[in-house]
mmCIF file of C-alpha atoms in Angstrom:
data_model
loop_
_atom_site.group_PDB
_atom_site.id
_atom_site.type_symbol
_atom_site.label_atom_id
_atom_site.label_comp_id
_atom_site.label_asym_id
_atom_site.label_seq_id
_atom_site.Cartn_x
_atom_site.Cartn_y
_atom_site.Cartn_z
ATOM 1 C CA UNK A 1 -10.966 -25.495 -7.213
ATOM 2 C CA UNK A 2 -7.264 -25.488 -8.002
ATOM 3 C CA UNK A 3 -5.269 -28.088 -6.111
ATOM 4 C CA UNK A 4 -2.474 -26.546 -4.066
ATOM 5 C CA UNK A 5 0.799 -28.431 -4.671
ATOM 6 C CA UNK A 6 2.590 -29.557 -1.514
ATOM 7 C CA UNK A 7 6.248 -30.274 -0.863
ATOM 8 C CA UNK A 8 7.697 -32.422 1.905
ATOM 9 C CA UNK A 9 11.112 -33.703 2.873
ATOM 10 C CA UNK A 10 14.667 -32.507 2.512
ATOM 11 C CA UNK A 11 16.014 -30.909 -0.602
ATOM 12 C CA UNK A 12 19.369 -32.044 -1.942
ATOM 13 C CA UNK A 13 22.438 -30.462 -0.338
ATOM 14 C CA UNK A 14 23.714 -27.416 -2.210
ATOM 15 C CA UNK A 15 26.050 -28.657 -4.920
ATOM 16 C CA UNK A 16 27.217 -25.387 -6.449
ATOM 17 C CA UNK A 17 25.944 -23.145 -9.223
ATOM 18 C CA UNK A 18 22.537 -21.460 -9.129
ATOM 19 C CA UNK A 19 21.095 -22.122 -5.644
ATOM 20 C CA UNK A 20 17.568 -21.735 -7.045
ATOM 21 C CA UNK A 21 18.069 -24.354 -9.783
ATOM 22 C CA UNK A 22 16.419 -27.081 -7.685
ATOM 23 C CA UNK A 23 13.999 -24.809 -5.812
ATOM 24 C CA UNK A 24 10.499 -26.263 -5.591
ATOM 25 C CA UNK A 25 7.629 -23.899 -6.287
ATOM 26 C CA UNK A 26 4.269 -23.566 -8.019
ATOM 27 C CA UNK A 27 1.805 -20.957 -9.283
ATOM 28 C CA UNK A 28 -0.605 -20.379 -6.410
ATOM 29 C CA UNK A 29 -3.973 -18.876 -7.452
ATOM 30 C CA UNK A 30 -4.235 -16.610 -4.413
ATOM 31 C CA UNK A 31 -1.089 -14.619 -5.282
ATOM 32 C CA UNK A 32 -3.249 -12.309 -7.406
ATOM 33 C CA UNK A 33 -4.215 -10.643 -4.117
ATOM 34 C CA UNK A 34 -2.060 -8.103 -2.308
ATOM 35 C CA UNK A 35 0.589 -9.206 0.192
ATOM 36 C CA UNK A 36 -0.803 -8.008 3.531
ATOM 37 C CA UNK A 37 2.559 -8.762 5.170
ATOM 38 C CA UNK A 38 4.379 -6.247 2.970
ATOM 39 C CA UNK A 39 6.803 -3.961 4.834
ATOM 40 C CA UNK A 40 5.706 -1.116 2.556
ATOM 41 C CA UNK A 41 2.245 -1.363 4.121
ATOM 42 C CA UNK A 42 3.715 -1.277 7.624
ATOM 43 C CA UNK A 43 3.932 -5.005 8.379
ATOM 44 C CA UNK A 44 6.434 -6.181 10.955
ATOM 45 C CA UNK A 45 7.612 -9.236 12.885
ATOM 46 C CA UNK A 46 7.146 -7.872 16.392
ATOM 47 C CA UNK A 47 8.365 -10.831 18.455
ATOM 48 C CA UNK A 48 9.758 -14.369 18.302
ATOM 49 C CA UNK A 49 10.649 -16.843 21.006
ATOM 50 C CA UNK A 50 14.016 -17.641 19.387
ATOM 51 C CA UNK A 51 16.126 -16.225 16.556
ATOM 52 C CA UNK A 52 19.528 -17.645 17.449
ATOM 53 C CA UNK A 53 20.827 -18.223 13.917
ATOM 54 C CA UNK A 54 18.897 -15.702 11.810
ATOM 55 C CA UNK A 55 16.711 -12.713 12.591
ATOM 56 C CA UNK A 56 12.936 -12.812 12.491
ATOM 57 C CA UNK A 57 12.768 -9.566 10.457
ATOM 58 C CA UNK A 58 14.109 -11.429 7.419
ATOM 59 C CA UNK A 59 10.712 -13.098 7.034
ATOM 60 C CA UNK A 60 9.204 -9.980 5.459
ATOM 61 C CA UNK A 61 12.060 -8.805 3.243
ATOM 62 C CA UNK A 62 10.377 -8.117 -0.130
ATOM 63 C CA UNK A 63 13.138 -9.607 -2.256
ATOM 64 C CA UNK A 64 13.675 -13.354 -2.566
ATOM 65 C CA UNK A 65 16.079 -14.978 -0.120
ATOM 66 C CA UNK A 66 19.752 -15.015 -1.088
ATOM 67 C CA UNK A 67 22.305 -17.722 -0.349
ATOM 68 C CA UNK A 68 26.060 -17.320 0.096
ATOM 69 C CA UNK A 69 27.679 -20.730 0.720
ATOM 70 C CA UNK A 70 30.782 -19.127 2.247
ATOM 71 C CA UNK A 71 29.049 -16.692 4.605
ATOM 72 C CA UNK A 72 29.607 -17.821 8.208
ATOM 73 C CA UNK A 73 29.534 -15.945 11.506
ATOM 74 C CA UNK A 74 30.422 -16.714 15.101
ATOM 75 C CA UNK A 75 27.150 -18.630 15.525
ATOM 76 C CA UNK A 76 27.529 -20.656 12.361
ATOM 77 C CA UNK A 77 26.107 -20.457 8.824
ATOM 78 C CA UNK A 78 24.420 -17.113 8.180
ATOM 79 C CA UNK A 79 21.036 -17.629 6.542
ATOM 80 C CA UNK A 80 18.695 -15.127 4.911
ATOM 81 C CA UNK A 81 15.580 -15.981 6.895
ATOM 82 C CA UNK A 82 14.365 -16.677 10.439
ATOM 83 C CA UNK A 83 16.198 -19.616 11.985
ATOM 84 C CA UNK A 84 16.015 -20.947 15.535
ATOM 85 C CA UNK A 85 18.418 -23.189 17.444
ATOM 86 C CA UNK A 86 17.932 -26.956 17.565
ATOM 87 C CA UNK A 87 15.494 -28.010 20.264
ATOM 88 C CA UNK A 88 16.489 -30.682 22.753
ATOM 89 C CA UNK A 89 14.617 -32.910 25.153
ATOM 90 C CA UNK A 90 14.559 -32.806 28.949
ATOM 91 C CA UNK A 91 17.245 -35.408 29.666
ATOM 92 C CA UNK A 92 19.709 -37.921 28.295
ATOM 93 C CA UNK A 93 16.964 -40.533 28.510
ATOM 94 C CA UNK A 94 14.637 -38.244 26.498
ATOM 95 C CA UNK A 95 16.896 -36.113 24.259
ATOM 96 C CA UNK A 96 14.176 -35.428 21.682
ATOM 97 C CA UNK A 97 11.726 -32.502 21.749
ATOM 98 C CA UNK A 98 8.141 -33.312 22.631
ATOM 99 C CA UNK A 99 5.312 -33.280 20.104
ATOM 100 C CA UNK A 100 4.149 -29.949 21.529
ATOM 101 C CA UNK A 101 7.527 -28.181 21.341
ATOM 102 C CA UNK A 102 7.618 -25.434 18.709
ATOM 103 C CA UNK A 103 8.976 -21.981 17.917
ATOM 104 C CA UNK A 104 6.812 -18.988 17.058
ATOM 105 C CA UNK A 105 6.875 -15.489 15.613
ATOM 106 C CA UNK A 106 4.241 -12.764 15.892
ATOM 107 C CA UNK A 107 3.520 -10.829 12.691
ATOM 108 C CA UNK A 108 1.621 -7.559 12.494
ATOM 109 C CA UNK A 109 -0.061 -7.272 9.112
ATOM 110 C CA UNK A 110 0.602 -4.054 7.238
ATOM 111 C CA UNK A 111 -3.113 -3.694 6.570
ATOM 112 C CA UNK A 112 -5.908 -5.680 8.259
ATOM 113 C CA UNK A 113 -7.867 -7.892 5.947
ATOM 114 C CA UNK A 114 -9.291 -11.223 4.839
ATOM 115 C CA UNK A 115 -6.542 -13.734 4.109
ATOM 116 C CA UNK A 116 -6.870 -15.847 0.962
ATOM 117 C CA UNK A 117 -3.555 -17.666 1.010
ATOM 118 C CA UNK A 118 -0.202 -17.956 2.763
ATOM 119 C CA UNK A 119 3.221 -18.949 1.451
ATOM 120 C CA UNK A 120 5.793 -20.249 3.927
ATOM 121 C CA UNK A 121 8.999 -20.185 1.905
ATOM 122 C CA UNK A 122 11.906 -22.363 3.057
ATOM 123 C CA UNK A 123 14.323 -21.312 0.292
ATOM 124 C CA UNK A 124 17.881 -22.516 1.028
ATOM 125 C CA UNK A 125 16.775 -24.294 4.193
ATOM 126 C CA UNK A 126 17.463 -27.732 2.783
ATOM 127 C CA UNK A 127 17.974 -29.885 5.872
ATOM 128 C CA UNK A 128 17.273 -27.318 8.591
ATOM 129 C CA UNK A 129 13.664 -26.378 7.788
ATOM 130 C CA UNK A 130 10.793 -27.144 10.217
ATOM 131 C CA UNK A 131 9.137 -30.538 10.042
ATOM 132 C CA UNK A 132 5.737 -28.813 9.985
ATOM 133 C CA UNK A 133 4.220 -25.339 10.251
ATOM 134 C CA UNK A 134 0.949 -23.870 11.474
ATOM 135 C CA UNK A 135 -0.461 -20.343 11.286
ATOM 136 C CA UNK A 136 -3.055 -18.646 13.488
ATOM 137 C CA UNK A 137 -4.720 -15.259 13.168
ATOM 138 C CA UNK A 138 -6.359 -12.765 15.473
ATOM 139 C CA UNK A 139 -7.974 -9.330 15.265
ATOM 140 C CA UNK A 140 -6.951 -6.865 17.948
ATOM 141 C CA UNK A 141 -7.595 -3.123 17.555
ATOM 142 C CA UNK A 142 -4.965 -0.480 18.120
ATOM 143 C CA UNK A 143 -1.281 -1.286 18.534
ATOM 144 C CA UNK A 144 -1.081 -4.217 20.961
ATOM 145 C CA UNK A 145 2.249 -5.236 22.453
ATOM 146 C CA UNK A 146 3.596 -8.794 22.121
ATOM 147 C CA UNK A 147 2.673 -9.375 25.773
ATOM 148 C CA UNK A 148 -0.911 -8.330 25.116
ATOM 149 C CA UNK A 149 -1.174 -10.570 22.048
ATOM 150 C CA UNK A 150 0.133 -13.524 24.026
ATOM 151 C CA UNK A 151 -2.322 -12.912 26.857
ATOM 152 C CA UNK A 152 -4.947 -15.464 27.719
ATOM 153 C CA UNK A 153 -7.848 -13.234 26.640
ATOM 154 C CA UNK A 154 -6.805 -13.059 22.954
ATOM 155 C CA UNK A 155 -8.640 -15.499 20.699
ATOM 156 C CA UNK A 156 -6.560 -17.101 17.938
ATOM 157 C CA UNK A 157 -8.156 -18.736 14.883
ATOM 158 C CA UNK A 158 -6.415 -21.544 12.991
ATOM 159 C CA UNK A 159 -5.684 -20.507 9.401
ATOM 160 C CA UNK A 160 -3.217 -23.260 8.519
ATOM 161 C CA UNK A 161 -3.376 -26.413 10.660
ATOM 162 C CA UNK A 162 -0.159 -28.154 11.589
ATOM 163 C CA UNK A 163 1.047 -29.363 8.190
ATOM 164 C CA UNK A 164 4.290 -31.014 6.992
ATOM 165 C CA UNK A 165 6.404 -28.831 4.718
ATOM 166 C CA UNK A 166 9.397 -29.300 2.447
ATOM 167 C CA UNK A 167 12.848 -27.822 2.485
ATOM 168 C CA UNK A 168 13.995 -25.314 -0.166
ATOM 169 C CA UNK A 169 10.415 -24.881 -1.355
ATOM 170 C CA UNK A 170 7.513 -22.439 -1.564
ATOM 171 C CA UNK A 171 4.912 -24.088 0.656
ATOM 172 C CA UNK A 172 1.515 -22.613 -0.217
ATOM 173 C CA UNK A 173 -1.713 -22.841 1.778
ATOM 174 C CA UNK A 174 -5.165 -21.701 0.711
ATOM 175 C CA UNK A 175 -7.167 -20.023 3.500
ATOM 176 C CA UNK A 176 -10.971 -20.020 3.571
ATOM 177 C CA UNK A 177 -11.724 -18.214 6.860
ATOM 178 C CA UNK A 178 -14.008 -15.228 6.190
ATOM 179 C CA UNK A 179 -12.734 -12.978 8.979
ATOM 180 C CA UNK A 180 -10.712 -9.792 9.254
ATOM 181 C CA UNK A 181 -7.289 -10.305 10.860
ATOM 182 C CA UNK A 182 -4.682 -7.866 12.152
ATOM 183 C CA UNK A 183 -1.956 -10.234 13.453
ATOM 184 C CA UNK A 184 -0.613 -13.716 12.773
ATOM 185 C CA UNK A 185 1.242 -16.256 14.875
ATOM 186 C CA UNK A 186 3.540 -18.380 12.722
ATOM 187 C CA UNK A 187 4.630 -21.640 14.339
ATOM 188 C CA UNK A 188 7.368 -24.013 13.232
ATOM 189 C CA UNK A 189 7.346 -27.515 14.665
ATOM 190 C CA UNK A 190 9.627 -28.214 16.405
ATOM 191 C CA UNK A 191 12.319 -25.770 15.190
ATOM 192 C CA UNK A 192 14.280 -24.775 12.092
ATOM 193 C CA UNK A 193 14.263 -22.026 9.527
ATOM 194 C CA UNK A 194 11.829 -20.160 7.277
ATOM 195 C CA UNK A 195 13.166 -17.779 4.630
ATOM 196 C CA UNK A 196 10.114 -15.682 3.749
ATOM 197 C CA UNK A 197 6.454 -15.286 4.679
ATOM 198 C CA UNK A 198 3.837 -13.960 2.254
ATOM 199 C CA UNK A 199 0.228 -13.361 3.302
ATOM 200 C CA UNK A 200 -2.136 -12.712 0.390
ATOM 201 C CA UNK A 201 -5.581 -11.237 0.872
ATOM 202 C CA UNK A 202 -7.996 -8.323 0.636
ATOM 203 C CA UNK A 203 -7.551 -5.200 2.726
ATOM 204 C CA UNK A 204 -10.545 -4.385 4.940
ATOM 205 C CA UNK A 205 -10.027 -0.861 6.323
ATOM 206 C CA UNK A 206 -11.620 0.630 9.424
ATOM 207 C CA UNK A 207 -14.576 2.722 8.161
ATOM 208 C CA UNK A 208 -14.478 4.967 11.235
ATOM 209 C CA UNK A 209 -10.886 5.918 10.464
ATOM 210 C CA UNK A 210 -11.704 6.718 6.837
ATOM 211 C CA UNK A 211 -14.711 8.786 7.909
ATOM 212 C CA UNK A 212 -12.544 10.856 10.234
ATOM 213 C CA UNK A 213 -10.000 11.408 7.464
ATOM 214 C CA UNK A 214 -12.703 12.797 5.190
ATOM 215 C CA UNK A 215 -10.655 13.205 2.018
ATOM 216 C CA UNK A 216 -8.181 10.411 1.278
ATOM 217 C CA UNK A 217 -6.821 8.283 -1.553
ATOM 218 C CA UNK A 218 -9.793 6.045 -2.374
ATOM 219 C CA UNK A 219 -7.787 3.634 -4.551
ATOM 220 C CA UNK A 220 -4.824 3.186 -2.177
ATOM 221 C CA UNK A 221 -4.088 -0.387 -1.174
ATOM 222 C CA UNK A 222 -3.885 0.518 2.517
ATOM 223 C CA UNK A 223 -7.390 2.051 2.313
ATOM 224 C CA UNK A 224 -8.961 -0.992 0.675
ATOM 225 C CA UNK A 225 -8.338 -0.329 -3.011
ATOM 226 C CA UNK A 226 -7.326 -3.175 -5.281
ATOM 227 C CA UNK A 227 -5.787 -3.652 -8.719
ATOM 228 C CA UNK A 228 -8.209 -6.173 -10.247
ATOM 229 C CA UNK A 229 -6.667 -6.735 -13.654
ATOM 230 C CA UNK A 230 -4.167 -5.336 -16.127
ATOM 231 C CA UNK A 231 -3.344 -5.757 -19.790
ATOM 232 C CA UNK A 232 0.297 -6.621 -19.144
ATOM 233 C CA UNK A 233 2.374 -7.573 -16.097
ATOM 234 C CA UNK A 234 5.650 -8.365 -17.847
ATOM 235 C CA UNK A 235 8.021 -6.335 -15.669
ATOM 236 C CA UNK A 236 6.116 -5.588 -12.469
ATOM 237 C CA UNK A 237 2.738 -6.024 -10.749
ATOM 238 C CA UNK A 238 -0.052 -3.505 -11.231
ATOM 239 C CA UNK A 239 -0.598 -3.361 -7.459
ATOM 240 C CA UNK A 240 2.675 -1.402 -7.164
ATOM 241 C CA UNK A 241 0.788 1.641 -8.435
ATOM 242 C CA UNK A 242 -1.336 1.831 -5.267
ATOM 243 C CA UNK A 243 1.374 1.113 -2.701
ATOM 244 C CA UNK A 244 2.071 3.711 0.019
ATOM 245 C CA UNK A 245 4.545 6.502 -0.644
ATOM 246 C CA UNK A 246 6.357 7.472 -3.786
ATOM 247 C CA UNK A 247 8.260 4.953 -5.847
ATOM 248 C CA UNK A 248 11.919 4.629 -4.812
ATOM 249 C CA UNK A 249 13.268 2.845 -7.898
ATOM 250 C CA UNK A 250 12.190 1.861 -11.375
ATOM 251 C CA UNK A 251 10.798 -1.584 -10.520
ATOM 252 C CA UNK A 252 8.645 -0.124 -7.730
ATOM 253 C CA UNK A 253 6.019 0.879 -10.274
ATOM 254 C CA UNK A 254 4.192 -0.766 -13.180
ATOM 255 C CA UNK A 255 5.942 -1.252 -16.505
ATOM 256 C CA UNK A 256 4.750 -3.198 -19.548
ATOM 257 C CA UNK A 257 6.701 -4.850 -22.344
ATOM 258 C CA UNK A 258 7.219 -2.883 -25.552
ATOM 259 C CA UNK A 259 4.210 -2.993 -27.842
ATOM 260 C CA UNK A 260 4.663 -3.684 -31.557
ATOM 261 C CA UNK A 261 1.022 -3.081 -32.500
ATOM 262 C CA UNK A 262 -1.491 -0.244 -32.432
ATOM 263 C CA UNK A 263 -2.974 -1.130 -29.031
ATOM 264 C CA UNK A 264 -2.433 0.285 -25.542
ATOM 265 C CA UNK A 265 -2.116 -0.928 -21.950
ATOM 266 C CA UNK A 266 -4.357 -0.475 -18.908
ATOM 267 C CA UNK A 267 -5.056 -1.309 -15.268
ATOM 268 C CA UNK A 268 -8.523 -1.742 -13.758
ATOM 269 C CA UNK A 269 -9.047 -0.983 -10.052
ATOM 270 C CA UNK A 270 -11.728 -1.512 -7.426
ATOM 271 C CA UNK A 271 -12.022 1.453 -5.065
ATOM 272 C CA UNK A 272 -12.336 1.135 -1.287
ATOM 273 C CA UNK A 273 -16.098 1.608 -1.776
ATOM 274 C CA UNK A 274 -18.317 3.966 -3.742
ATOM 275 C CA UNK A 275 -16.550 7.305 -3.613
ATOM 276 C CA UNK A 276 -16.661 10.844 -4.924
ATOM 277 C CA UNK A 277 -13.349 11.675 -6.642
ATOM 278 C CA UNK A 278 -12.237 15.297 -6.822
ATOM 279 C CA UNK A 279 -8.554 15.196 -7.760
ATOM 280 C CA UNK A 280 -5.962 12.708 -8.981
ATOM 281 C CA UNK A 281 -2.244 12.165 -9.447
ATOM 282 C CA UNK A 282 -0.335 10.116 -12.008
ATOM 283 C CA UNK A 283 3.306 9.683 -11.051
ATOM 284 C CA UNK A 284 6.056 8.448 -13.389
ATOM 285 C CA UNK A 285 8.854 8.606 -10.779
ATOM 286 C CA UNK A 286 12.036 6.761 -11.898
ATOM 287 C CA UNK A 287 10.468 5.904 -15.256
ATOM 288 C CA UNK A 288 12.528 8.021 -17.649
ATOM 289 C CA UNK A 289 13.016 6.400 -21.045
ATOM 290 C CA UNK A 290 10.155 3.991 -20.422
ATOM 291 C CA UNK A 291 7.329 6.087 -18.955
ATOM 292 C CA UNK A 292 3.927 6.064 -20.628
ATOM 293 C CA UNK A 293 3.566 8.704 -23.347
ATOM 294 C CA UNK A 294 -0.044 9.598 -22.560
ATOM 295 C CA UNK A 295 -2.650 8.509 -20.039
ATOM 296 C CA UNK A 296 -6.385 8.773 -19.427
ATOM 297 C CA UNK A 297 -8.490 7.857 -16.387
ATOM 298 C CA UNK A 298 -12.080 6.589 -16.332
ATOM 299 C CA UNK A 299 -14.505 5.524 -13.607
ATOM 300 C CA UNK A 300 -17.671 3.467 -13.463
ATOM 301 C CA UNK A 301 -20.299 3.001 -10.746
ATOM 302 C CA UNK A 302 -21.088 -0.661 -10.020
ATOM 303 C CA UNK A 303 -20.016 -3.836 -11.769
ATOM 304 C CA UNK A 304 -22.427 -3.222 -14.638
ATOM 305 C CA UNK A 305 -21.913 0.530 -14.858
ATOM 306 C CA UNK A 306 -20.567 2.277 -17.935
ATOM 307 C CA UNK A 307 -17.090 3.776 -18.062
ATOM 308 C CA UNK A 308 -16.912 7.575 -18.048
ATOM 309 C CA UNK A 309 -13.686 9.400 -18.802
ATOM 310 C CA UNK A 310 -12.731 11.846 -16.048
ATOM 311 C CA UNK A 311 -9.263 12.681 -17.383
ATOM 312 C CA UNK A 312 -8.918 12.792 -21.174
ATOM 313 C CA UNK A 313 -5.798 11.451 -22.854
ATOM 314 C CA UNK A 314 -3.029 13.656 -21.470
ATOM 315 C CA UNK A 315 0.690 13.896 -22.236
ATOM 316 C CA UNK A 316 2.917 12.586 -19.442
ATOM 317 C CA UNK A 317 6.463 13.681 -18.639
ATOM 318 C CA UNK A 318 9.130 11.194 -17.527
ATOM 319 C CA UNK A 319 10.031 11.001 -13.810
ATOM 320 C CA UNK A 320 7.289 13.500 -12.886
ATOM 321 C CA UNK A 321 4.267 13.649 -10.599
ATOM 322 C CA UNK A 322 1.263 15.005 -12.505
ATOM 323 C CA UNK A 323 -1.639 16.537 -10.565
ATOM 324 C CA UNK A 324 -5.147 17.179 -11.863
ATOM 325 C CA UNK A 325 -8.179 18.816 -10.222
ATOM 326 C CA UNK A 326 -11.433 17.585 -11.725
ATOM 327 C CA UNK A 327 -13.904 20.270 -12.868
ATOM 328 C CA UNK A 328 -16.727 18.209 -11.346
ATOM 329 C CA UNK A 329 -16.596 15.394 -8.767
ATOM 330 C CA UNK A 330 -16.874 11.887 -10.232
ATOM 331 C CA UNK A 331 -18.760 9.106 -8.406
ATOM 332 C CA UNK A 332 -17.761 5.496 -8.889
ATOM 333 C CA UNK A 333 -16.767 2.140 -7.452
ATOM 334 C CA UNK A 334 -14.131 1.260 -10.066
ATOM 335 C CA UNK A 335 -11.423 3.126 -11.932
ATOM 336 C CA UNK A 336 -9.251 2.448 -14.951
ATOM 337 C CA UNK A 337 -6.033 4.050 -16.122
ATOM 338 C CA UNK A 338 -5.168 3.652 -19.799
ATOM 339 C CA UNK A 339 -1.630 4.367 -20.985
ATOM 340 C CA UNK A 340 -0.619 4.995 -24.588
ATOM 341 C CA UNK A 341 0.932 3.164 -26.196
ATOM 342 C CA UNK A 342 2.899 1.288 -23.508
ATOM 343 C CA UNK A 343 5.527 1.896 -20.820
ATOM 344 C CA UNK A 344 4.639 2.508 -17.240
ATOM 345 C CA UNK A 345 3.535 4.650 -14.327
ATOM 346 C CA UNK A 346 4.727 4.409 -10.740
ATOM 347 C CA UNK A 347 1.650 5.558 -8.798
ATOM 348 C CA UNK A 348 -2.013 6.465 -9.269
ATOM 349 C CA UNK A 349 -3.775 8.502 -6.577
ATOM 350 C CA UNK A 350 -7.512 9.249 -6.578
ATOM 351 C CA UNK A 351 -8.408 11.765 -3.894
ATOM 352 C CA UNK A 352 -11.952 12.016 -2.620
ATOM 353 C CA UNK A 353 -14.331 10.743 0.035
ATOM 354 C CA UNK A 354 -16.797 7.927 0.442
ATOM 355 C CA UNK A 355 -20.419 8.522 -0.438
ATOM 356 C CA UNK A 356 -23.099 7.656 2.101
ATOM 357 C CA UNK A 357 -23.736 4.447 0.174
ATOM 358 C CA UNK A 358 -20.020 3.653 0.172
ATOM 359 C CA UNK A 359 -19.717 4.233 3.909
ATOM 360 C CA UNK A 360 -22.733 2.021 4.621
ATOM 361 C CA UNK A 361 -21.361 -0.793 2.453
ATOM 362 C CA UNK A 362 -17.907 -0.633 4.036
ATOM 363 C CA UNK A 363 -19.313 -0.508 7.571
ATOM 364 C CA UNK A 364 -21.548 -3.533 6.958
ATOM 365 C CA UNK A 365 -18.634 -5.570 5.556
ATOM 366 C CA UNK A 366 -16.367 -4.535 8.410
ATOM 367 C CA UNK A 367 -18.927 -5.732 10.966
ATOM 368 C CA UNK A 368 -19.676 -8.928 9.037
ATOM 369 C CA UNK A 369 -15.962 -9.849 9.102
ATOM 370 C CA UNK A 370 -15.662 -9.290 12.825
ATOM 371 C CA UNK A 371 -14.012 -5.871 12.724
#
């Protein structure tokens, strides 16, 4: 078990230069999972009790928080995060907030799933961060309104108990609750500011929805696919290749460093469940002078299965979506794309449908996790 570093207390006031120079962070083991609170997956901050100084939507901005020491508005310093006003007590005799006073924000996950870890990032909130945070999760089908989520009949499960945090720091929390969640309630005690929220975990899709779809992308992140490993992650994460939609810029794909040997690079994926693949796409959108030269795709059935090539080594064109119809359907639980010799691709799509075994496995897991 890897110990999760913790940060508490104020950071030093900003003294000029690089605002991230004294930022406190660590390598959290759970960040190898996908960010379920990614806007690209459809995540959103649907409500907050207060956002006087800075808007709640900033919590899910994919880029790191920025700081401009001279940026002020009519309400005061403009911060790149979610920041509430200072809480006060009930009277002059009791000017301090009570122990129960807190601010909250409701977050809809982009894809329901099991949460493995959460990062509450207080970057640039040096003396105005919350004293402590807590996070709760719930699973509600459909598209509930904030009022419905806050109703008395919704059961919330503690994922992060009330815990002291530090200013200008990445505060990481490991989560060990084996349940499927659709929404989070992020609480800051008693008030303050949070720059970013990241929620890492495994997507657990609704098997009934996938069954109705019939044919779908069986490796897509939103459908339960996962990038398990890759040979090189120098410029960008492998999970970019299974994000929704087409890439919109060069760093929205997967690109490796330049090789100076005779090897090649690869990504290994776990599919949503056992599936029958009938067609595939390899997209090199926005990768022009750095796209992969050639690519092949293989699948295997089960952890101990053997790899079988379903697309032989094929020449790729820069900034192009390549489509291939397989001569025969391929059944598998895992896939691998190999690129030669290096470079990158922006997206991989594997179109097919779940087998009966795959549907049964996914349904059993969905029920086991409370879906």
